[in-house]
Short mmCIF file of C-alpha atoms in Angstrom, two decimals:
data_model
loop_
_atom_site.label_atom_id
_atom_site.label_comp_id
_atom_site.label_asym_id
_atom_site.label_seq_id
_atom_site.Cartn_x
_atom_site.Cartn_y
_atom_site.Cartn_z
CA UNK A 139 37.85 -18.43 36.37
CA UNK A 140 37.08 -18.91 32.83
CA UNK A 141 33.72 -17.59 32.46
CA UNK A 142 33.22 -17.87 28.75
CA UNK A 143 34.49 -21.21 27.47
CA UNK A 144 34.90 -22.40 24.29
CA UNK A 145 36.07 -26.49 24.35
CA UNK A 146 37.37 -26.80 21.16
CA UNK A 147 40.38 -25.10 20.01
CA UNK A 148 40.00 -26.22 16.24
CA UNK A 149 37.43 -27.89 13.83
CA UNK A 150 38.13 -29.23 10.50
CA UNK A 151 35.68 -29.15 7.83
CA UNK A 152 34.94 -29.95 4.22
CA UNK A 153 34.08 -27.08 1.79
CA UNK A 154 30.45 -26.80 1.60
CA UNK A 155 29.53 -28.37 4.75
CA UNK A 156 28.45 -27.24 8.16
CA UNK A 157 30.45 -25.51 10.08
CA UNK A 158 29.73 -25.91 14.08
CA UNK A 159 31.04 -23.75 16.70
CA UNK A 160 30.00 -24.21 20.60
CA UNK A 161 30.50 -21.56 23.51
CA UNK A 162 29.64 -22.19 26.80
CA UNK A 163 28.78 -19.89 29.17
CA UNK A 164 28.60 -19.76 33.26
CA UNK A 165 27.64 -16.27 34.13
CA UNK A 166 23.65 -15.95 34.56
CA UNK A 167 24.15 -12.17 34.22
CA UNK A 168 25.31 -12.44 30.98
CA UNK A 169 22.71 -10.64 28.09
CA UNK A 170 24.47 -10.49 25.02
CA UNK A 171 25.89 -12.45 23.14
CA UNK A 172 28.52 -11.75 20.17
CA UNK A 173 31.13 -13.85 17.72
CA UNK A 174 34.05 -12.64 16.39
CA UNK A 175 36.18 -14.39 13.91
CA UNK A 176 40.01 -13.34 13.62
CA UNK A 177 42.65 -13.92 11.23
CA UNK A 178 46.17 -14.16 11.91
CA UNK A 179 48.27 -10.76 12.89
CA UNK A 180 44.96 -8.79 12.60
CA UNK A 181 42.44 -7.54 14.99
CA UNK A 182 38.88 -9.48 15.42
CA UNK A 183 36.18 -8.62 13.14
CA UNK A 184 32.49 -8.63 14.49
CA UNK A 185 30.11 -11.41 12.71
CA UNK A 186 26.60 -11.86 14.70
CA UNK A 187 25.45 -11.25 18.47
CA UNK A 188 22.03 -12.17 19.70
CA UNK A 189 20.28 -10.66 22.76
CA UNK A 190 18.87 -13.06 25.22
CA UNK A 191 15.77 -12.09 24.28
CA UNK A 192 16.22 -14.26 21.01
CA UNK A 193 17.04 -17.85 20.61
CA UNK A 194 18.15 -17.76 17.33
CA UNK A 195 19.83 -14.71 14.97
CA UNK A 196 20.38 -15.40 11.26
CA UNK A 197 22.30 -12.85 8.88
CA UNK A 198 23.50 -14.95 5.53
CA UNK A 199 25.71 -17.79 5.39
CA UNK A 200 25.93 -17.31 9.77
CA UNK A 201 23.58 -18.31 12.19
CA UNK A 202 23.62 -18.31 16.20
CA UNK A 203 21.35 -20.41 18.48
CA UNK A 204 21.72 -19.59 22.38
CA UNK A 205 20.28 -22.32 24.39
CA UNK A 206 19.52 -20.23 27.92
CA UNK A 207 19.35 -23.19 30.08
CA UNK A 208 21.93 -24.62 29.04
CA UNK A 209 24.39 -21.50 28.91
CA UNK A 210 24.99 -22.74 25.85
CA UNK A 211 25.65 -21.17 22.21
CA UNK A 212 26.88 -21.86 18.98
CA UNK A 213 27.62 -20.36 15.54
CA UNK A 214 26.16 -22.40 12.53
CA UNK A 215 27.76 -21.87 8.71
CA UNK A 216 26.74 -23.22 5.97
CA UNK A 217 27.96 -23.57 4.02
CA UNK A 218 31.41 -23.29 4.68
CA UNK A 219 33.86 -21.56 2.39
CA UNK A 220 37.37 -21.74 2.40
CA UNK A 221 37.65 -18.12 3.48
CA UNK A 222 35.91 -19.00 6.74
CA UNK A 223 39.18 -20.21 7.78
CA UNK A 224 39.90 -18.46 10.64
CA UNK A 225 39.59 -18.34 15.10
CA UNK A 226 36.73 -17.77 16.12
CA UNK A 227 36.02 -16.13 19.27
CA UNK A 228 32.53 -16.16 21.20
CA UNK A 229 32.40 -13.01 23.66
CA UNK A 230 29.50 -11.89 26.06
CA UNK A 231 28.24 -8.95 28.40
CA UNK A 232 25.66 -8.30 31.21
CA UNK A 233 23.85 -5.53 31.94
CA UNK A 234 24.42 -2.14 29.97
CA UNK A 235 27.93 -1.82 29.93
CA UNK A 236 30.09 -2.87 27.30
CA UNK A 237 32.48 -4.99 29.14
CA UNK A 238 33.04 -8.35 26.89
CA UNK A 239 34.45 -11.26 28.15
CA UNK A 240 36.01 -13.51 25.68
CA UNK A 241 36.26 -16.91 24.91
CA UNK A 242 39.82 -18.84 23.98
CA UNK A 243 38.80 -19.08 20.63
CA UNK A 244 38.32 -21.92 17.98
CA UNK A 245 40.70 -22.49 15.05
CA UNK A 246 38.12 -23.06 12.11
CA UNK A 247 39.97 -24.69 9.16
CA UNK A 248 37.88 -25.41 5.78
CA UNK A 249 39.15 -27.77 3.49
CA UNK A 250 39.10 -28.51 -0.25
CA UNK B 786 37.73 6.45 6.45
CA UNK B 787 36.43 5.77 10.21
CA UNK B 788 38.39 3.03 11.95
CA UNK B 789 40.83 2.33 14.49
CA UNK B 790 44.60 2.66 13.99
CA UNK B 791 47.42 1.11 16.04
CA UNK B 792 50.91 2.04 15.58
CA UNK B 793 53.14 -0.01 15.36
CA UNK B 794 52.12 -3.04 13.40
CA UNK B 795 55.77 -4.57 14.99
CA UNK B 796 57.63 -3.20 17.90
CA UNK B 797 60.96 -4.55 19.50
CA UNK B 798 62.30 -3.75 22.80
CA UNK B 799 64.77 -4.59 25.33
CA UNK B 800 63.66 -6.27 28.70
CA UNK B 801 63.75 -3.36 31.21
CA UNK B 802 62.51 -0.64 28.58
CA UNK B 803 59.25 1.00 29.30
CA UNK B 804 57.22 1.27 25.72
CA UNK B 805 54.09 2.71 24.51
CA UNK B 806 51.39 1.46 22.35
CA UNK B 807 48.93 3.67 20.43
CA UNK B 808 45.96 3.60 19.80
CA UNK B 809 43.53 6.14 17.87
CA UNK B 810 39.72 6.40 16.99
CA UNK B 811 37.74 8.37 14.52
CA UNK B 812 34.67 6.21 15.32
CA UNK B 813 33.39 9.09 17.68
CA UNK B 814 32.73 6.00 20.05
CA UNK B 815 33.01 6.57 24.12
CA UNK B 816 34.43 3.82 25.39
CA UNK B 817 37.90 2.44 24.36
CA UNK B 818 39.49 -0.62 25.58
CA UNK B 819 42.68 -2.47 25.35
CA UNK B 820 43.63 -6.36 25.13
CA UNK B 821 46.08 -8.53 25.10
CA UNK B 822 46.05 -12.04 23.21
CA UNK B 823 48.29 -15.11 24.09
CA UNK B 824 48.41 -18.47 22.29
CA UNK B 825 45.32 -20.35 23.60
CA UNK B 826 44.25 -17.45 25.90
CA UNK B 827 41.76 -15.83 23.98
CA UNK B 828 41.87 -12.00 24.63
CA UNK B 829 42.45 -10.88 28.15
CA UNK B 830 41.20 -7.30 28.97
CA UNK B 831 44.17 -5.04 30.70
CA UNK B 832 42.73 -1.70 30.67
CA UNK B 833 39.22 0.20 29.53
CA UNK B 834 37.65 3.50 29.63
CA UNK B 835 34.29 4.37 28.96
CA UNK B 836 34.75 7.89 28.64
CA UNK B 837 37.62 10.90 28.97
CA UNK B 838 39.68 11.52 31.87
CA UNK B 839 38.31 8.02 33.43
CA UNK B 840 39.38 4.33 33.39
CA UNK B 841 39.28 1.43 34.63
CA UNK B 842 41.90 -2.05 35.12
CA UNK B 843 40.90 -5.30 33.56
CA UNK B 844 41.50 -8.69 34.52
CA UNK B 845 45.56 -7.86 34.19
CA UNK B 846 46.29 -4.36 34.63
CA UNK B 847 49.47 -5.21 36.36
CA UNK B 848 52.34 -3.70 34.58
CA UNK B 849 50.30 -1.40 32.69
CA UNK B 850 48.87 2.00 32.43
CA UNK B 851 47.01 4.03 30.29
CA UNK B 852 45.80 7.67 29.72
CA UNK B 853 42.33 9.05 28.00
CA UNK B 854 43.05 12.77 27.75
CA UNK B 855 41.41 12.94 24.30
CA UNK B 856 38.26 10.94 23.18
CA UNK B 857 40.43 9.81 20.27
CA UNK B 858 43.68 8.73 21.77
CA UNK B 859 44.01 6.14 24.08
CA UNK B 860 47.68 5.23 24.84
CA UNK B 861 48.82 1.81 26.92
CA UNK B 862 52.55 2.30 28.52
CA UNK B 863 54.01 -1.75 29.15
CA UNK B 864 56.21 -1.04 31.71
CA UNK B 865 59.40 -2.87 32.93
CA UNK B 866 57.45 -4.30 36.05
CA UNK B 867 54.91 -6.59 33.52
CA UNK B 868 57.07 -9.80 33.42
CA UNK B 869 56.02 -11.66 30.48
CA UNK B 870 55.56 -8.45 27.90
CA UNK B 871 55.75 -10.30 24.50
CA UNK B 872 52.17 -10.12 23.12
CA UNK B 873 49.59 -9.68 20.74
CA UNK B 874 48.19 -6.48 22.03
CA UNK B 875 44.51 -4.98 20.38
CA UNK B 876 42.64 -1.69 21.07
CA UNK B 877 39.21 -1.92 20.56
CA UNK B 878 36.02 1.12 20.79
CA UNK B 879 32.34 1.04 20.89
CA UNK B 880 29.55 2.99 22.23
CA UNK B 881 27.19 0.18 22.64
CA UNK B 882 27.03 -3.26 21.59
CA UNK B 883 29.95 -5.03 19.21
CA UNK B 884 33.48 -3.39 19.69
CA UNK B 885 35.57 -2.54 16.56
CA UNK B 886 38.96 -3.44 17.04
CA UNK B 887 42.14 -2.22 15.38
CA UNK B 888 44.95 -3.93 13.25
CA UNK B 889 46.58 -4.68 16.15
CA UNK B 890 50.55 -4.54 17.80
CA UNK B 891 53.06 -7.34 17.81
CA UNK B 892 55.50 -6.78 20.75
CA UNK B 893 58.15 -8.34 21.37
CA UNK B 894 60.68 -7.87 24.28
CA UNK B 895 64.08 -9.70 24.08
#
């Protein structure tokens, strides 16, 4: 049961355009909300969470909107560089623990 | 420098061989966890612990265990009875929030 879903295993984009990344959710307990991007043969880096208190966190180039009744999220950037090129994993948690639950991830590749 | 270190980067054993990942933190975080990643499986969670002397199984524990005798050092022992082995395998901390994850293990069982 795939709690954390994430539809799209890659999206191609153009160097300096927007970058869109969806997540969808279907655990009502879930609170917090996280993306983690993830090259190849190395371990996930944090980017941006947002509580769902919020329905919108900005830090830079990376934005996330969370869309409660619609258990839905996504990850905005713009604009896209081709370092961005990466998976991207959405992850979330409920409660106070710190048990995430991952998404399959989505292959971001930004072209010239 | 605080981080997370796993050792190997690349490990190779034979099917039937019991082998042990490792896993350290200087992070002074609580809670350590350990995951495994499969092509277009995201990262599963086998094994975490939120504090010394205590864990818990994950959504695939089975031919696994761990140990948390040090806040530090959290070891994960693939044993012969897990039947598809060959993974990406991550260790991850946090005390609350994001988890920092390491570098990673590439194992491979032939």
């Amino acid at each position: 049961d795939q709690q954390v879903k994430q539809n799209s295993p890659s999206l191609s984009v153009q160097e300096g355009r927007i970058s869109i990344l969806n997540c969808d959710y279907t655990n009502s307990m879930f609170d917090y909300f996280l993306w983690y991007k993830k090259y190849p043969a190395e371990g996930p880096t944090f980017l941006i969470s947002i509580s769902s208190i919020k329905d919108k966190n900005e830090d830079g180039r990376f934005t996330v909107f969370l869309n409660k009744s619609a258990k839905h999220l996504s990850l905005h950037i713009v604009p896209s560089q081709p370092g961005d090129s990466a998976v991207y994993f959405c992850a979330a948690k409920a409660g106070g623990g710190n048990k995430l639950t991952f998404g399959t991830g989505t292959q971001l590749k930004v072209e010239l | 420098d605080g981080g997370i270190t796993q050792s190997p980067k690349y490990l190779f054993r034979k099917e039937g061989q019991n082998v042990t990942l490792s896993c350290e933190q200087n992070l002074n975080h609580d809670a350590m966890y350990w995951y495994r990643q499969d092509p277009g499986q995201g990262l599963r969670l086998i094994y975490y612990s939120q504090i010394v002397n205590d864990f818990q199984k994950g959504d695939i524990a089975e031919g696994y265990s761990v140990s948390r005798e040090k806040k530090e050092s959290f070891p994960l022992t693939v044993t012969s009875a897990q039947k598809n082995p060959t993974a990406f395998y991550l260790c991850a901390s946090s005390i609350v929030g994001e988890q920092y994850f390491g570098p990673g293990t590439r194992l491979t069982v032939t």
